[in-house]
Short mmCIF file of N, CA and C in Angstrom, two decimals:
data_model
loop_
_atom_site.label_atom_id
_atom_site.label_comp_id
_atom_site.label_asym_id
_atom_site.label_seq_id
_atom_site.Cartn_x
_atom_site.Cartn_y
_atom_site.Cartn_z
N MET A 1 15.25 -9.35 -0.85
CA MET A 1 14.99 -8.17 -1.63
C MET A 1 13.81 -8.45 -2.56
N GLY A 2 12.95 -7.48 -2.73
CA GLY A 2 11.80 -7.63 -3.58
C GLY A 2 11.62 -6.44 -4.51
N ILE A 3 10.67 -6.62 -5.42
CA ILE A 3 10.34 -5.58 -6.38
C ILE A 3 8.83 -5.44 -6.41
N ALA A 4 8.34 -4.22 -6.48
CA ALA A 4 6.91 -3.98 -6.66
C ALA A 4 6.72 -3.11 -7.89
N LEU A 5 5.77 -3.50 -8.73
CA LEU A 5 5.52 -2.78 -9.97
C LEU A 5 4.12 -2.19 -9.98
N HIS A 6 4.04 -0.92 -10.33
CA HIS A 6 2.77 -0.23 -10.49
C HIS A 6 2.89 0.62 -11.74
N ARG A 7 1.77 1.00 -12.31
CA ARG A 7 1.76 1.79 -13.53
C ARG A 7 0.89 3.02 -13.30
N GLY A 8 1.42 4.19 -13.63
CA GLY A 8 0.67 5.42 -13.48
C GLY A 8 1.51 6.62 -13.83
N PRO A 9 0.90 7.81 -13.80
CA PRO A 9 1.63 9.03 -14.16
C PRO A 9 2.72 9.35 -13.14
N VAL A 10 3.85 9.82 -13.64
CA VAL A 10 4.96 10.23 -12.79
C VAL A 10 5.60 11.49 -13.38
N PHE A 11 6.38 12.15 -12.59
CA PHE A 11 7.25 13.23 -13.04
C PHE A 11 8.67 12.71 -12.95
N PHE A 12 9.47 12.96 -13.97
CA PHE A 12 10.85 12.51 -13.92
C PHE A 12 11.75 13.57 -14.53
N GLY A 13 12.99 13.52 -14.08
CA GLY A 13 13.96 14.45 -14.63
C GLY A 13 15.01 14.82 -13.60
N ASN A 14 15.84 15.76 -13.98
CA ASN A 14 16.88 16.26 -13.09
C ASN A 14 16.27 17.28 -12.14
N ILE A 15 16.50 17.07 -10.88
CA ILE A 15 15.97 17.97 -9.85
C ILE A 15 17.14 18.43 -8.99
N GLY A 16 17.15 19.69 -8.68
CA GLY A 16 18.20 20.22 -7.84
C GLY A 16 18.71 21.54 -8.36
N SER A 17 19.98 21.79 -8.10
CA SER A 17 20.60 23.04 -8.52
C SER A 17 21.76 22.73 -9.47
N ARG A 18 22.38 23.77 -9.97
CA ARG A 18 23.53 23.57 -10.87
C ARG A 18 24.63 22.75 -10.21
N ASP A 19 24.81 22.97 -8.93
CA ASP A 19 25.89 22.29 -8.21
C ASP A 19 25.55 20.84 -7.87
N ARG A 20 24.28 20.55 -7.78
CA ARG A 20 23.89 19.18 -7.41
C ARG A 20 22.57 18.84 -8.10
N LEU A 21 22.68 18.09 -9.17
CA LEU A 21 21.51 17.61 -9.89
C LEU A 21 21.35 16.12 -9.65
N ASP A 22 20.14 15.71 -9.38
CA ASP A 22 19.83 14.30 -9.22
C ASP A 22 18.71 13.95 -10.18
N PHE A 23 18.87 12.86 -10.91
CA PHE A 23 17.77 12.37 -11.73
C PHE A 23 16.87 11.57 -10.82
N THR A 24 15.58 11.86 -10.85
CA THR A 24 14.65 11.17 -9.97
C THR A 24 13.29 11.02 -10.64
N VAL A 25 12.49 10.16 -10.04
CA VAL A 25 11.12 9.94 -10.47
C VAL A 25 10.24 10.12 -9.25
N ILE A 26 9.19 10.95 -9.35
CA ILE A 26 8.29 11.18 -8.22
C ILE A 26 6.84 11.08 -8.68
N GLY A 27 5.97 10.83 -7.73
CA GLY A 27 4.54 10.78 -8.02
C GLY A 27 3.85 9.69 -7.21
N ARG A 28 2.53 9.67 -7.27
CA ARG A 28 1.76 8.68 -6.53
C ARG A 28 2.09 7.26 -6.94
N ALA A 29 2.33 7.04 -8.22
CA ALA A 29 2.66 5.69 -8.70
C ALA A 29 3.97 5.20 -8.07
N VAL A 30 4.94 6.08 -7.96
CA VAL A 30 6.21 5.74 -7.34
C VAL A 30 6.01 5.43 -5.86
N ASN A 31 5.22 6.26 -5.19
CA ASN A 31 4.96 6.05 -3.76
C ASN A 31 4.28 4.71 -3.52
N LEU A 32 3.30 4.37 -4.35
CA LEU A 32 2.59 3.10 -4.16
C LEU A 32 3.55 1.93 -4.35
N ALA A 33 4.34 1.94 -5.39
CA ALA A 33 5.30 0.85 -5.61
C ALA A 33 6.28 0.74 -4.44
N ALA A 34 6.75 1.86 -3.94
CA ALA A 34 7.68 1.86 -2.82
C ALA A 34 7.04 1.30 -1.55
N ARG A 35 5.77 1.56 -1.36
CA ARG A 35 5.09 1.06 -0.16
C ARG A 35 4.66 -0.39 -0.29
N LEU A 36 4.53 -0.88 -1.50
CA LEU A 36 4.22 -2.30 -1.72
C LEU A 36 5.44 -3.19 -1.56
N GLU A 37 6.60 -2.69 -1.92
CA GLU A 37 7.81 -3.52 -1.95
C GLU A 37 8.07 -4.27 -0.65
N PRO A 38 7.92 -3.67 0.53
CA PRO A 38 8.17 -4.43 1.76
C PRO A 38 7.26 -5.66 1.93
N LEU A 39 6.12 -5.67 1.24
CA LEU A 39 5.22 -6.83 1.33
C LEU A 39 5.82 -8.07 0.68
N SER A 40 6.84 -7.89 -0.14
CA SER A 40 7.46 -9.05 -0.77
C SER A 40 8.03 -10.00 0.28
N LYS A 41 8.49 -9.46 1.37
CA LYS A 41 9.03 -10.30 2.45
C LYS A 41 7.93 -11.10 3.13
N SER A 42 6.84 -10.43 3.51
CA SER A 42 5.77 -11.13 4.24
C SER A 42 4.97 -12.08 3.35
N THR A 43 4.92 -11.81 2.05
CA THR A 43 4.19 -12.69 1.14
C THR A 43 5.08 -13.79 0.58
N GLY A 44 6.39 -13.64 0.76
CA GLY A 44 7.32 -14.64 0.24
C GLY A 44 7.46 -14.60 -1.28
N ARG A 45 7.11 -13.49 -1.88
CA ARG A 45 7.19 -13.35 -3.34
C ARG A 45 8.19 -12.25 -3.69
N ARG A 46 9.01 -12.50 -4.69
CA ARG A 46 10.04 -11.53 -5.07
C ARG A 46 9.48 -10.34 -5.84
N VAL A 47 8.47 -10.59 -6.66
CA VAL A 47 7.92 -9.52 -7.50
C VAL A 47 6.42 -9.40 -7.25
N LEU A 48 5.99 -8.21 -6.83
CA LEU A 48 4.58 -7.93 -6.59
C LEU A 48 4.07 -6.97 -7.65
N LEU A 49 2.79 -7.11 -7.98
CA LEU A 49 2.17 -6.30 -9.02
C LEU A 49 0.88 -5.70 -8.50
N THR A 50 0.56 -4.51 -8.96
CA THR A 50 -0.78 -3.97 -8.73
C THR A 50 -1.66 -4.42 -9.89
N ASP A 51 -2.96 -4.18 -9.77
CA ASP A 51 -3.88 -4.59 -10.84
C ASP A 51 -3.55 -3.91 -12.16
N ARG A 52 -3.02 -2.69 -12.11
CA ARG A 52 -2.69 -1.95 -13.34
C ARG A 52 -1.55 -2.60 -14.11
N VAL A 53 -0.72 -3.35 -13.43
CA VAL A 53 0.36 -4.09 -14.10
C VAL A 53 -0.09 -5.51 -14.39
N ALA A 54 -0.79 -6.13 -13.45
CA ALA A 54 -1.23 -7.52 -13.62
C ALA A 54 -2.06 -7.70 -14.88
N GLU A 55 -2.86 -6.70 -15.23
CA GLU A 55 -3.71 -6.81 -16.42
C GLU A 55 -2.92 -6.84 -17.72
N LEU A 56 -1.66 -6.46 -17.66
CA LEU A 56 -0.80 -6.46 -18.86
C LEU A 56 0.06 -7.71 -18.99
N VAL A 57 0.15 -8.48 -17.91
CA VAL A 57 1.03 -9.66 -17.89
C VAL A 57 0.35 -10.82 -18.60
N GLU A 58 1.08 -11.48 -19.46
CA GLU A 58 0.51 -12.57 -20.24
C GLU A 58 0.63 -13.93 -19.55
N GLN A 59 1.38 -14.01 -18.47
CA GLN A 59 1.53 -15.26 -17.72
C GLN A 59 0.41 -15.36 -16.69
N PRO A 60 0.16 -16.58 -16.17
CA PRO A 60 -0.85 -16.72 -15.11
C PRO A 60 -0.48 -15.88 -13.88
N ILE A 61 -1.49 -15.25 -13.30
CA ILE A 61 -1.32 -14.35 -12.16
C ILE A 61 -2.08 -14.91 -10.96
N GLU A 62 -1.51 -14.73 -9.77
CA GLU A 62 -2.19 -15.09 -8.53
C GLU A 62 -2.52 -13.81 -7.77
N GLU A 63 -3.75 -13.71 -7.29
CA GLU A 63 -4.11 -12.59 -6.42
C GLU A 63 -3.72 -12.96 -5.00
N LEU A 64 -2.93 -12.13 -4.36
CA LEU A 64 -2.44 -12.40 -3.01
C LEU A 64 -3.35 -11.81 -1.95
N GLY A 65 -4.24 -10.92 -2.34
CA GLY A 65 -5.16 -10.31 -1.39
C GLY A 65 -5.11 -8.80 -1.43
N ASP A 66 -5.94 -8.20 -0.60
CA ASP A 66 -5.98 -6.74 -0.47
C ASP A 66 -5.18 -6.35 0.77
N PHE A 67 -4.31 -5.38 0.61
CA PHE A 67 -3.43 -4.97 1.69
C PHE A 67 -3.61 -3.48 1.97
N PRO A 68 -3.66 -3.10 3.26
CA PRO A 68 -3.70 -1.67 3.58
C PRO A 68 -2.35 -1.04 3.26
N ILE A 69 -2.39 0.13 2.68
CA ILE A 69 -1.17 0.85 2.31
C ILE A 69 -1.21 2.22 2.96
N ARG A 70 -0.14 2.55 3.66
CA ARG A 70 -0.05 3.84 4.35
C ARG A 70 -0.30 4.97 3.35
N GLY A 71 -1.17 5.89 3.74
CA GLY A 71 -1.46 7.05 2.90
C GLY A 71 -2.62 6.86 1.95
N LEU A 72 -3.16 5.65 1.87
CA LEU A 72 -4.30 5.39 0.99
C LEU A 72 -5.51 4.97 1.82
N ALA A 73 -6.67 5.46 1.45
CA ALA A 73 -7.89 5.16 2.21
C ALA A 73 -8.33 3.72 2.02
N ASP A 74 -8.16 3.18 0.83
CA ASP A 74 -8.64 1.83 0.53
C ASP A 74 -7.47 0.86 0.38
N PRO A 75 -7.68 -0.40 0.77
CA PRO A 75 -6.64 -1.41 0.55
C PRO A 75 -6.36 -1.59 -0.94
N VAL A 76 -5.19 -2.09 -1.24
CA VAL A 76 -4.76 -2.29 -2.63
C VAL A 76 -4.67 -3.79 -2.92
N ALA A 77 -5.27 -4.21 -4.03
CA ALA A 77 -5.16 -5.60 -4.47
C ALA A 77 -3.73 -5.84 -4.95
N VAL A 78 -3.13 -6.91 -4.44
CA VAL A 78 -1.74 -7.23 -4.78
C VAL A 78 -1.71 -8.58 -5.48
N PHE A 79 -0.91 -8.67 -6.53
CA PHE A 79 -0.81 -9.87 -7.36
C PHE A 79 0.66 -10.27 -7.48
N ALA A 80 0.86 -11.52 -7.91
CA ALA A 80 2.20 -12.02 -8.25
C ALA A 80 2.05 -12.95 -9.44
N VAL A 81 3.11 -13.08 -10.21
CA VAL A 81 3.10 -14.05 -11.29
C VAL A 81 3.01 -15.43 -10.65
N ALA A 82 2.13 -16.28 -11.16
CA ALA A 82 1.92 -17.62 -10.58
C ALA A 82 3.22 -18.40 -10.62
N GLU A 83 3.49 -19.10 -9.52
CA GLU A 83 4.71 -19.91 -9.46
C GLU A 83 4.51 -21.19 -10.25
N ARG A 84 5.57 -21.61 -10.90
CA ARG A 84 5.52 -22.85 -11.67
C ARG A 84 5.55 -24.04 -10.73
N ARG A 85 4.76 -25.02 -11.04
CA ARG A 85 4.75 -26.28 -10.28
C ARG A 85 5.56 -27.31 -11.07
N ASN A 86 6.48 -27.99 -10.39
CA ASN A 86 7.28 -29.03 -11.08
C ASN A 86 6.60 -30.36 -10.99
#
């Protein structure tokens, strides 16, 4: 299981009808994070970051490369927090 983090505008709230309300978050930022998450398996990293999140992290970061993402014209740079060496 992996996690992908991206930062951007989203819409959130209860969506549905009186009989069935679901709290959800939608938007391009959500879609990008959801499409990055499967890369955690192929990269062997549990937590993946986009550049918009990596720039906020105070720990050393590793760039894993640019990956094509379905629905986007340009590849996305993917990062991970640098692994500690013992």
